[in-house]
XYZ file of C-alpha atoms in Angstrom:
133
model
C -0.650 -19.884 5.294
C -3.321 -18.019 7.292
C -0.827 -16.218 9.522
C 1.274 -15.283 6.501
C -1.578 -13.516 4.686
C -2.556 -11.684 7.875
C 1.029 -10.440 8.230
C 1.132 -9.446 4.562
C -2.067 -7.422 4.970
C -0.816 -5.900 8.223
C 2.507 -4.773 6.736
C 0.827 -3.473 3.566
C -1.673 -1.455 5.616
C 1.028 -0.139 7.949
C 3.190 0.916 5.013
C 0.303 2.647 3.290
C -1.205 4.434 6.273
C 2.050 5.577 7.888
C 3.382 6.913 4.579
C 0.049 8.601 3.796
C -0.141 10.309 7.195
C 3.507 11.417 7.168
C 3.396 12.694 3.579
C 0.691 15.188 4.539
C 3.108 16.951 6.898
C 4.513 20.146 5.422
C 8.178 19.264 6.010
C 7.812 15.661 4.812
C 6.935 14.720 1.248
C 5.742 11.323 -0.004
C 9.195 10.124 -1.080
C 10.810 10.974 2.252
C 7.924 9.393 4.130
C 8.131 6.173 2.122
C 11.898 5.789 2.347
C 12.123 6.714 6.035
C 9.329 4.370 7.090
C 10.686 1.504 5.011
C 14.186 1.929 6.407
C 12.885 1.938 9.991
C 10.731 -1.119 9.265
C 13.714 -3.011 7.847
C 16.030 -2.176 10.735
C 13.424 -3.193 13.327
C 12.576 -6.444 11.548
C 16.201 -7.352 10.847
C 17.068 -6.792 14.493
C 14.095 -8.743 15.884
C 13.343 -11.430 13.283
C 16.414 -11.783 11.070
C 17.275 -10.614 7.583
C 15.261 -13.199 5.636
C 12.028 -12.254 7.402
C 12.958 -8.577 7.162
C 13.484 -8.864 3.395
C 10.080 -10.499 2.903
C 7.911 -8.238 5.027
C 9.788 -5.024 4.308
C 9.151 -5.507 0.595
C 5.420 -5.731 1.360
C 5.695 -2.673 3.626
C 7.561 -0.839 0.845
C 4.855 -1.687 -1.689
C 2.223 -0.560 0.798
C 4.108 2.705 1.123
C 3.713 3.148 -2.654
C -0.032 3.029 -2.041
C 0.394 5.622 0.709
C 2.208 7.967 -1.671
C -1.076 8.716 -3.429
C -2.516 12.210 -3.215
C -4.994 13.013 -0.461
C -7.171 14.492 -3.231
C -7.440 11.052 -4.823
C -7.899 8.766 -1.801
C -8.957 9.330 1.791
C -7.457 7.458 4.740
C -10.123 4.778 4.342
C -9.327 4.550 0.649
C -5.643 4.046 1.436
C -6.526 1.218 3.843
C -8.724 -0.408 1.180
C -6.051 0.001 -1.506
C -3.354 -1.347 0.835
C -5.490 -4.424 1.579
C -6.025 -4.914 -2.130
C -2.280 -4.451 -2.669
C -1.591 -7.201 -0.133
C -3.879 -9.616 -1.957
C -2.709 -8.672 -5.458
C 0.959 -8.797 -4.527
C 0.500 -12.216 -2.908
C -1.016 -13.479 -6.150
C 1.169 -11.702 -8.726
C 4.638 -11.343 -7.210
C 5.537 -15.045 -7.466
C 4.987 -14.766 -11.237
C 6.862 -11.459 -11.526
C 10.012 -12.510 -9.667
C 12.986 -10.602 -11.003
C 10.843 -8.106 -12.919
C 11.595 -4.498 -12.041
C 8.666 -2.384 -10.934
C 6.462 -5.272 -9.802
C 5.630 -3.624 -6.458
C 4.776 -0.374 -8.221
C 2.509 -2.160 -10.698
C 0.649 -3.902 -7.870
C 0.296 -0.578 -6.024
C -0.936 1.171 -9.185
C -3.549 -1.519 -9.808
C -4.732 -1.282 -6.199
C -5.007 2.504 -6.067
C -6.655 2.629 -9.507
C -9.219 -0.019 -8.572
C -10.196 1.749 -5.342
C -10.316 5.171 -7.014
C -12.394 3.923 -9.962
C -14.770 2.119 -7.593
C -15.184 5.339 -5.609
C -15.881 7.324 -8.796
C -18.391 4.735 -10.042
C -20.189 4.696 -6.690
C -20.386 8.495 -6.707
C -21.837 8.552 -10.234
C -24.316 5.820 -9.408
C -25.364 7.693 -6.285
C -25.930 10.877 -8.300
C -27.986 8.991 -10.907
C -30.126 7.426 -8.200
C -30.892 10.865 -6.716
C -31.629 12.514 -10.067
C -33.286 9.929 -12.338
């Protein structure tokens, strides 16, 4: 169980960060970055670990890439890492209950990005209130 969650977090972070960094490039948008990275991840995993393992971890990578598709105005690189970690945890908890439901990865990614962004906004407001009582 411990190794599995570490791999889930690793693939979620990789999907998020690689997509985020590639989507900033002028010739690459977020959709191209997500689909290209996910395809490469699947081919590499299918070749090295088999299709069952590739299906499992590529879906986590793909969901992580949804996190990485967020705007750089909304989340920084650190924010993407935090949201991808949160995505890994949330998807591990929710996906077994949402099996067969379309959009489950996107919902988990949305919850993760929203939680990190709202936490960042709340911390900024609290910081401003502390400076100017």
